[in-house]
mmCIF file of C-alpha atoms (C1' of nucleotides) in Angstrom:
data_model
loop_
_atom_site.group_PDB
_atom_site.id
_atom_site.type_symbol
_atom_site.label_atom_id
_atom_site.label_comp_id
_atom_site.label_asym_id
_atom_site.label_seq_id
_atom_site.Cartn_x
_atom_site.Cartn_y
_atom_site.Cartn_z
ATOM 1 C CA MET V 1 16.399 4.538 -12.591
ATOM 2 C CA VAL V 2 15.660 2.973 -9.238
ATOM 3 C CA GLU V 3 13.157 5.087 -7.345
ATOM 4 C CA HIS V 4 13.786 5.304 -3.620
ATOM 5 C CA SER V 5 13.729 7.219 -0.338
ATOM 6 C CA THR V 6 10.516 9.119 -0.890
ATOM 7 C CA HIS V 7 7.606 8.928 1.511
ATOM 8 C CA LEU V 8 5.551 7.108 -1.071
ATOM 9 C CA ASP V 9 6.193 3.623 0.289
ATOM 10 C CA ALA V 10 4.804 4.526 3.699
ATOM 11 C CA VAL V 11 1.941 6.627 2.335
ATOM 12 C CA PHE V 12 0.669 4.046 -0.156
ATOM 13 C CA HIS V 13 1.070 1.296 2.401
ATOM 14 C CA ALA V 14 -0.963 3.294 4.903
ATOM 15 C CA LEU V 15 -3.669 3.843 2.293
ATOM 16 C CA ALA V 16 -3.814 0.147 1.394
ATOM 17 C CA ASP V 17 -5.951 -0.660 4.428
ATOM 18 C CA PRO V 18 -9.696 0.134 4.425
ATOM 19 C CA THR V 19 -9.762 0.827 8.164
ATOM 20 C CA ARG V 20 -7.056 3.438 7.779
ATOM 21 C CA ARG V 21 -8.723 5.028 4.738
ATOM 22 C CA ALA V 22 -11.961 5.257 6.711
ATOM 23 C CA MET V 23 -10.090 6.868 9.599
ATOM 24 C CA LEU V 24 -8.754 9.522 7.257
ATOM 25 C CA GLY V 25 -12.295 10.033 6.027
ATOM 26 C CA HIS V 26 -13.447 10.732 9.555
ATOM 27 C CA LEU V 27 -10.505 13.047 10.173
ATOM 28 C CA ALA V 28 -11.536 15.001 7.084
ATOM 29 C CA GLU V 29 -14.644 16.027 9.023
ATOM 30 C CA ARG V 30 -12.911 17.148 12.192
ATOM 31 C CA GLU V 31 -10.087 16.415 14.622
ATOM 32 C CA LEU V 32 -10.668 13.247 16.625
ATOM 33 C CA THR V 33 -9.170 11.494 19.617
ATOM 34 C CA ILE V 34 -7.798 7.965 19.345
ATOM 35 C CA GLY V 35 -10.918 6.721 21.126
ATOM 36 C CA GLU V 36 -13.236 8.485 18.690
ATOM 37 C CA LEU V 37 -11.213 7.129 15.806
ATOM 38 C CA ALA V 38 -11.391 3.604 17.238
ATOM 39 C CA THR V 39 -15.115 3.292 18.069
ATOM 40 C CA PRO V 40 -16.555 2.817 14.551
ATOM 41 C CA PHE V 41 -14.498 -0.332 13.967
ATOM 42 C CA HIS V 42 -15.002 -3.892 15.137
ATOM 43 C CA MET V 43 -11.590 -4.025 16.618
ATOM 44 C CA SER V 44 -9.848 -3.705 19.963
ATOM 45 C CA PHE V 45 -8.842 -0.256 21.112
ATOM 46 C CA ALA V 46 -5.171 -1.216 20.919
ATOM 47 C CA GLY V 47 -5.666 -2.516 17.386
ATOM 48 C CA ALA V 48 -7.149 0.782 16.231
ATOM 49 C CA SER V 49 -4.366 2.623 18.025
ATOM 50 C CA LYS V 50 -1.822 0.712 15.943
ATOM 51 C CA HIS V 51 -3.580 1.810 12.759
ATOM 52 C CA VAL V 52 -3.369 5.417 13.899
ATOM 53 C CA ARG V 53 0.338 5.026 14.434
ATOM 54 C CA VAL V 54 0.770 3.684 10.913
ATOM 55 C CA LEU V 55 -0.987 6.797 9.625
ATOM 56 C CA GLU V 56 1.176 8.951 11.877
ATOM 57 C CA ASN V 57 4.406 7.297 10.722
ATOM 58 C CA ALA V 58 3.348 7.891 7.127
ATOM 59 C CA GLY V 59 2.942 11.580 8.005
ATOM 60 C CA LEU V 60 -0.774 11.524 7.215
ATOM 61 C CA VAL V 61 -1.840 12.339 10.764
ATOM 62 C CA LYS V 62 -0.427 14.626 13.432
ATOM 63 C CA ARG V 63 -1.059 13.980 17.109
ATOM 64 C CA THR V 64 -1.424 16.525 19.893
ATOM 65 C CA ILE V 65 -1.383 15.163 23.413
ATOM 66 C CA ARG V 66 -3.716 17.107 25.707
ATOM 67 C CA GLY V 67 -3.781 15.590 29.130
ATOM 68 C CA ARG V 68 -4.603 11.926 28.753
ATOM 69 C CA THR V 69 -6.290 12.248 25.365
ATOM 70 C CA HIS V 70 -4.490 12.283 22.017
ATOM 71 C CA LEU V 71 -6.063 14.572 19.446
ATOM 72 C CA CYS V 72 -5.401 13.642 15.822
ATOM 73 C CA ARG V 73 -5.706 15.825 12.790
ATOM 74 C CA LEU V 74 -5.350 15.112 9.101
ATOM 75 C CA GLU V 75 -2.065 16.194 7.537
ATOM 76 C CA ALA V 76 -2.591 16.234 3.799
ATOM 77 C CA ALA V 77 0.846 17.150 2.466
ATOM 78 C CA ARG V 78 1.813 13.534 1.964
ATOM 79 C CA LEU V 79 -1.463 12.862 0.194
ATOM 80 C CA ALA V 80 -0.472 15.662 -2.137
ATOM 81 C CA GLU V 81 2.799 13.846 -2.836
ATOM 82 C CA ALA V 82 0.869 10.705 -3.713
ATOM 83 C CA ASP V 83 -1.347 12.787 -5.976
ATOM 84 C CA VAL V 84 1.694 14.238 -7.718
ATOM 85 C CA TRP V 85 2.965 10.718 -8.357
ATOM 86 C CA LEU V 86 -0.373 9.690 -9.839
ATOM 87 C CA LYS V 87 -0.477 12.786 -12.034
ATOM 88 C CA ARG V 88 2.341 11.318 -14.129
ATOM 89 C CA TYR V 89 -0.167 8.738 -15.346
ATOM 90 C CA GLU V 90 -3.110 11.056 -15.790
ATOM 91 C CA ARG V 91 -2.772 11.117 -19.556
ATOM 92 C CA PHE V 92 -3.426 7.374 -19.615
ATOM 93 C CA TRP V 93 -6.939 7.756 -18.333
ATOM 94 C CA SER V 94 -7.852 11.276 -19.337
ATOM 95 C CA ALA V 95 -9.765 11.267 -22.615
ATOM 96 C CA LYS V 96 -9.016 14.935 -23.211
ATOM 97 C CA LEU V 97 -5.283 14.459 -23.037
ATOM 98 C CA ASP V 98 -5.495 11.236 -24.993
ATOM 99 C CA SER V 99 -6.993 13.010 -27.967
ATOM 100 C CA LEU V 100 -4.466 15.807 -27.627
ATOM 101 C CA GLU V 101 -1.740 13.218 -27.661
ATOM 102 C CA ALA V 102 -3.245 11.629 -30.773
ATOM 103 C CA LEU V 103 -3.283 15.049 -32.413
ATOM 104 C CA LEU V 104 0.368 15.669 -31.627
ATOM 105 C CA ARG V 105 1.284 12.214 -32.842
ATOM 106 C CA ALA V 106 -0.539 12.870 -36.100
ATOM 107 C CA GLU V 107 1.419 16.131 -36.507
ATOM 108 C CA ASP V 108 4.674 14.300 -35.883
ATOM 109 C CA GLU V 109 3.799 11.723 -38.511
ATOM 110 C CA ALA V 110 2.930 14.450 -40.985
ATOM 111 C CA LYS V 111 6.298 16.097 -40.363
ATOM 112 C CA ALA V 112 8.111 12.786 -40.748
ATOM 113 C CA LYS V 113 6.340 12.293 -44.066
ATOM 114 C CA GLN V 114 7.433 15.752 -45.259
ATOM 115 C CA VAL V 115 11.034 14.993 -44.369
ATOM 116 C CA LYS V 116 10.897 11.752 -46.285
ATOM 117 C CA GLU V 117 9.457 13.312 -49.416
ATOM 118 C CA MET R 1 -19.382 4.117 7.159
ATOM 119 C CA VAL R 2 -17.058 1.179 6.691
ATOM 120 C CA GLU R 3 -15.472 1.384 3.291
ATOM 121 C CA HIS R 4 -14.975 -1.964 1.585
ATOM 122 C CA SER R 5 -14.840 -4.114 -1.543
ATOM 123 C CA THR R 6 -13.305 -1.555 -3.844
ATOM 124 C CA HIS R 7 -10.080 -2.201 -5.720
ATOM 125 C CA LEU R 8 -8.296 0.361 -3.610
ATOM 126 C CA ASP R 9 -6.738 -2.108 -1.194
ATOM 127 C CA ALA R 10 -4.992 -3.970 -3.997
ATOM 128 C CA VAL R 11 -4.068 -0.839 -5.946
ATOM 129 C CA PHE R 12 -2.535 1.043 -3.020
ATOM 130 C CA HIS R 13 -0.751 -2.078 -1.859
ATOM 131 C CA ALA R 14 0.709 -2.553 -5.335
ATOM 132 C CA LEU R 15 1.875 1.077 -5.349
ATOM 133 C CA ALA R 16 3.499 0.767 -1.913
ATOM 134 C CA ASP R 17 6.577 -0.943 -3.369
ATOM 135 C CA PRO R 18 9.256 1.117 -5.165
ATOM 136 C CA THR R 19 10.119 -1.715 -7.544
ATOM 137 C CA ARG R 20 6.534 -1.923 -8.693
ATOM 138 C CA ARG R 21 6.195 1.848 -9.038
ATOM 139 C CA ALA R 22 9.339 1.876 -11.151
ATOM 140 C CA MET R 23 7.925 -0.918 -13.306
ATOM 141 C CA LEU R 24 4.822 1.171 -13.948
ATOM 142 C CA GLY R 25 7.097 4.046 -14.863
ATOM 143 C CA HIS R 26 8.796 1.915 -17.478
ATOM 144 C CA LEU R 27 5.461 0.689 -18.788
ATOM 145 C CA ALA R 28 4.405 4.302 -19.209
ATOM 146 C CA GLU R 29 7.058 4.531 -21.938
ATOM 147 C CA ARG R 30 6.062 1.428 -23.872
ATOM 148 C CA GLU R 31 4.859 -2.144 -23.551
ATOM 149 C CA LEU R 32 7.478 -4.456 -22.097
ATOM 150 C CA THR R 33 8.032 -8.165 -21.640
ATOM 151 C CA ILE R 34 8.527 -9.689 -18.203
ATOM 152 C CA GLY R 35 12.226 -9.999 -18.966
ATOM 153 C CA GLU R 36 12.531 -6.349 -19.957
ATOM 154 C CA LEU R 37 10.641 -5.363 -16.827
ATOM 155 C CA ALA R 38 12.911 -7.512 -14.683
ATOM 156 C CA THR R 39 16.376 -6.503 -15.960
ATOM 157 C CA PRO R 40 16.708 -3.065 -14.301
ATOM 158 C CA PHE R 41 16.361 -4.526 -10.812
ATOM 159 C CA HIS R 42 18.851 -6.298 -8.602
ATOM 160 C CA MET R 43 16.576 -9.221 -8.175
ATOM 161 C CA SER R 44 16.019 -12.710 -9.515
ATOM 162 C CA PHE R 45 13.873 -13.100 -12.601
ATOM 163 C CA ALA R 46 11.281 -15.021 -10.605
ATOM 164 C CA GLY R 47 11.207 -12.260 -7.997
ATOM 165 C CA ALA R 48 10.466 -9.619 -10.595
ATOM 166 C CA SER R 49 7.855 -11.885 -12.138
ATOM 167 C CA LYS R 50 6.052 -11.981 -8.788
ATOM 168 C CA HIS R 51 5.985 -8.192 -8.690
ATOM 169 C CA VAL R 52 4.420 -8.136 -12.131
ATOM 170 C CA ARG R 53 1.741 -10.494 -10.952
ATOM 171 C CA VAL R 54 0.956 -8.210 -8.005
ATOM 172 C CA LEU R 55 0.498 -5.360 -10.486
ATOM 173 C CA GLU R 56 -1.631 -7.606 -12.682
ATOM 174 C CA ASN R 57 -3.835 -8.716 -9.794
ATOM 175 C CA ALA R 58 -4.364 -5.085 -8.862
ATOM 176 C CA GLY R 59 -5.535 -4.489 -12.436
ATOM 177 C CA LEU R 60 -2.709 -2.057 -13.147
ATOM 178 C CA VAL R 61 -1.139 -4.210 -15.839
ATOM 179 C CA LYS R 62 -2.572 -6.386 -18.595
ATOM 180 C CA ARG R 63 -0.604 -9.300 -20.022
ATOM 181 C CA THR R 64 -0.684 -10.626 -23.563
ATOM 182 C CA ILE R 65 1.037 -13.939 -24.138
ATOM 183 C CA ARG R 66 2.722 -14.069 -27.530
ATOM 184 C CA GLY R 67 4.588 -17.269 -27.981
ATOM 185 C CA ARG R 68 6.914 -17.703 -25.058
ATOM 186 C CA THR R 69 7.065 -14.016 -24.171
ATOM 187 C CA HIS R 70 4.536 -12.160 -22.031
ATOM 188 C CA LEU R 71 3.931 -8.606 -23.153
ATOM 189 C CA CYS R 72 2.721 -6.236 -20.433
ATOM 190 C CA ARG R 73 0.968 -2.955 -20.869
ATOM 191 C CA LEU R 74 -0.111 -0.303 -18.407
ATOM 192 C CA GLU R 75 -3.814 -0.294 -17.545
ATOM 193 C CA ALA R 76 -4.541 3.048 -15.936
ATOM 194 C CA ALA R 77 -8.216 2.744 -14.998
ATOM 195 C CA ARG R 78 -7.406 1.600 -11.482
ATOM 196 C CA LEU R 79 -4.926 4.436 -11.090
ATOM 197 C CA ALA R 80 -7.820 6.715 -11.964
ATOM 198 C CA GLU R 81 -9.838 5.155 -9.138
ATOM 199 C CA ALA R 82 -7.002 5.867 -6.719
ATOM 200 C CA ASP R 83 -6.888 9.428 -8.014
ATOM 201 C CA VAL R 84 -10.616 9.817 -7.444
ATOM 202 C CA TRP R 85 -10.145 8.680 -3.861
ATOM 203 C CA LEU R 86 -7.353 11.196 -3.328
ATOM 204 C CA LYS R 87 -9.440 13.989 -4.855
ATOM 205 C CA ARG R 88 -11.690 13.885 -1.785
ATOM 206 C CA TYR R 89 -8.764 15.338 0.154
ATOM 207 C CA GLU R 90 -7.597 17.819 -2.438
ATOM 208 C CA ARG R 91 -9.084 20.765 -0.583
ATOM 209 C CA PHE R 92 -6.743 20.023 2.329
ATOM 210 C CA TRP R 93 -3.663 20.774 0.317
ATOM 211 C CA SER R 94 -4.923 23.066 -2.436
ATOM 212 C CA ALA R 95 -4.445 26.700 -1.473
ATOM 213 C CA LYS R 96 -7.007 27.832 -4.022
ATOM 214 C CA LEU R 97 -9.759 25.684 -2.598
ATOM 215 C CA ASP R 98 -8.694 26.535 0.926
ATOM 216 C CA SER R 99 -9.317 30.212 0.356
ATOM 217 C CA LEU R 100 -12.613 29.385 -1.385
ATOM 218 C CA GLU R 101 -13.558 27.388 1.653
ATOM 219 C CA ALA R 102 -12.624 30.298 3.916
ATOM 220 C CA LEU R 103 -14.802 32.567 1.793
ATOM 221 C CA LEU R 104 -17.791 30.231 2.035
ATOM 222 C CA ARG R 105 -17.270 29.880 5.749
ATOM 223 C CA ALA R 106 -17.208 33.658 6.105
ATOM 224 C CA GLU R 107 -20.491 33.845 4.173
ATOM 225 C CA ASP R 108 -22.031 31.222 6.410
ATOM 226 C CA GLU R 109 -20.973 33.143 9.489
ATOM 227 C CA ALA R 110 -22.425 36.325 8.064
ATOM 228 C CA LYS R 111 -25.732 34.541 7.446
ATOM 229 C CA ALA R 112 -25.704 33.066 10.938
ATOM 230 C CA LYS R 113 -25.175 36.542 12.322
ATOM 231 C CA GLN R 114 -28.131 37.882 10.304
ATOM 232 C CA VAL R 115 -30.357 35.125 11.643
ATOM 233 C CA LYS R 116 -29.312 35.926 15.166
ATOM 234 C CA GLU R 117 -30.002 39.619 14.819
ATOM 235 C "C1'" DT Q 1 15.799 -33.107 -33.028
ATOM 236 C "C1'" DC Q 2 18.359 -30.821 -29.733
ATOM 237 C "C1'" DT Q 3 19.237 -26.679 -27.208
ATOM 238 C "C1'" DA Q 4 18.538 -22.145 -25.642
ATOM 239 C "C1'" DT Q 5 15.070 -18.870 -24.214
ATOM 240 C "C1'" DA Q 6 11.031 -16.891 -21.597
ATOM 241 C "C1'" DC Q 7 8.540 -17.661 -18.255
ATOM 242 C "C1'" DT Q 8 5.730 -20.073 -14.249
ATOM 243 C "C1'" DA Q 9 5.379 -23.027 -10.158
ATOM 244 C "C1'" DA Q 10 6.613 -24.735 -5.869
ATOM 245 C "C1'" DA Q 11 9.127 -24.943 -1.758
ATOM 246 C "C1'" DC Q 12 11.346 -22.433 1.448
ATOM 247 C "C1'" DC Q 13 13.006 -18.508 4.557
ATOM 248 C "C1'" DA Q 14 13.044 -14.118 7.255
ATOM 249 C "C1'" DT Q 15 10.494 -10.447 8.356
ATOM 250 C "C1'" DA Q 16 6.262 -7.515 8.365
ATOM 251 C "C1'" DT Q 17 1.434 -7.068 9.161
ATOM 252 C "C1'" DG Q 18 -3.014 -7.077 11.456
ATOM 253 C "C1'" DG Q 19 -5.013 -8.646 15.076
ATOM 254 C "C1'" DT Q 20 -5.500 -10.136 20.062
ATOM 255 C "C1'" DT Q 21 -4.892 -9.860 25.360
ATOM 256 C "C1'" DG Q 22 -3.021 -8.182 29.625
ATOM 257 C "C1'" DA Q 23 -0.272 -5.094 32.096
ATOM 258 C "C1'" DG Q 24 1.069 -0.432 33.091
ATOM 259 C "C1'" DC Q 25 1.103 4.734 33.159
ATOM 260 C "C1'" DA Q 26 -0.747 9.288 33.447
ATOM 261 C "C1'" DT Q 27 -4.545 12.115 34.034
ATOM 262 C "C1'" DT Q 28 -9.031 13.383 35.515
ATOM 263 C "C1'" DC Q 29 -12.663 13.311 38.673
ATOM 264 C "C1'" DG Q 30 -15.597 12.032 42.833
ATOM 265 C "C1'" DC K 1 -6.872 9.574 48.238
ATOM 266 C "C1'" DG K 2 -8.913 6.217 45.248
ATOM 267 C "C1'" DA K 3 -11.111 4.868 41.077
ATOM 268 C "C1'" DA K 4 -12.226 5.375 36.336
ATOM 269 C "C1'" DT K 5 -10.579 6.939 31.849
ATOM 270 C "C1'" DG K 6 -7.505 7.288 27.655
ATOM 271 C "C1'" DC K 7 -3.968 5.539 25.910
ATOM 272 C "C1'" DT K 8 0.656 2.876 25.108
ATOM 273 C "C1'" DC K 9 3.604 -1.115 25.449
ATOM 274 C "C1'" DA K 10 4.881 -5.828 25.213
ATOM 275 C "C1'" DA K 11 4.060 -10.424 24.187
ATOM 276 C "C1'" DC K 12 1.955 -13.392 21.316
ATOM 277 C "C1'" DC K 13 -0.347 -15.530 17.130
ATOM 278 C "C1'" DA K 14 -1.651 -16.451 12.234
ATOM 279 C "C1'" DT K 15 -1.008 -15.034 7.897
ATOM 280 C "C1'" DA K 16 1.057 -12.107 4.181
ATOM 281 C "C1'" DT K 17 5.019 -10.302 1.924
ATOM 282 C "C1'" DG K 18 9.375 -10.022 -0.548
ATOM 283 C "C1'" DG K 19 12.869 -12.518 -1.625
ATOM 284 C "C1'" DT K 20 15.522 -16.817 -2.867
ATOM 285 C "C1'" DT K 21 16.521 -21.416 -5.417
ATOM 286 C "C1'" DT K 22 15.362 -25.389 -8.025
ATOM 287 C "C1'" DA K 23 12.556 -27.605 -11.168
ATOM 288 C "C1'" DG K 24 9.449 -27.691 -14.981
ATOM 289 C "C1'" DT K 25 6.748 -26.204 -19.329
ATOM 290 C "C1'" DA K 26 6.399 -24.390 -23.729
ATOM 291 C "C1'" DT K 27 8.156 -21.925 -27.636
ATOM 292 C "C1'" DA K 28 11.900 -20.537 -30.928
ATOM 293 C "C1'" DG K 29 15.709 -21.411 -33.450
ATOM 294 C "C1'" DA K 30 20.030 -24.022 -35.125
#
DNA sequence: TCTATACTAAACCATATGGTTGAGCATTCG
DNA sequence: CGAATGCTCAACCATATGGTTTAGTATAGA
């Protein structure tokens, strides 16, 4: 039952940092260079660059080198994988599905009662 | 634009470990004690206990102490918060919404053209 | 009461992380 | 050419993380 060798470790780890989440937010608007990604944060250029690489290694960002500038764009496939993982738990917070579940459980109990009788 | 002081840091960090994700998977089946949560993993009891506390601190698990055993149950509200965050990016991987977006963009361009003319 | 069970706490270790600074490498531009 | 720009790399630092072991507390049961 041990879960392993998906991208989820890297993706969730990348998302666990507010700077990196904000960077993704900016990339959702448009493609940005490393410099443009770095400027909003109170951080050295090199520090921001390391965050971008974490995002890149997680597959959340793709980089295109054009001359001396590195253009980054959002790559959402891995976010979709994270979303799929979360979907497994949707029924635990979705009221709609909760009541459906209750309904099905009630039916099961009714059937069990019939069998007993 | 700096994003901060949500639970997302703790939640995503908790989800970044495969042991902890597996534990949540088991808790999705039924409530479990620390011992039951620990046994599937090649890890010391104390090690597993630390993972449970990470999940608890992230608000993903609630603990009820009954005698000497600690019963844990899944608490999905924080997973819902993570899902809400991911939803912002849904349009980047959803084909349906992508084509809707293309449609709207085409309409915008048509309008822009009309204004120009 | 005496012992086994379920768990936490604390100390410790190796490695990862988030940040810095300074050097270096291409590329662009005057 | 020479200088400024955009970025990476390497070294370094403090702290966090994931794991261990040993010890300790409290409850359950014989």
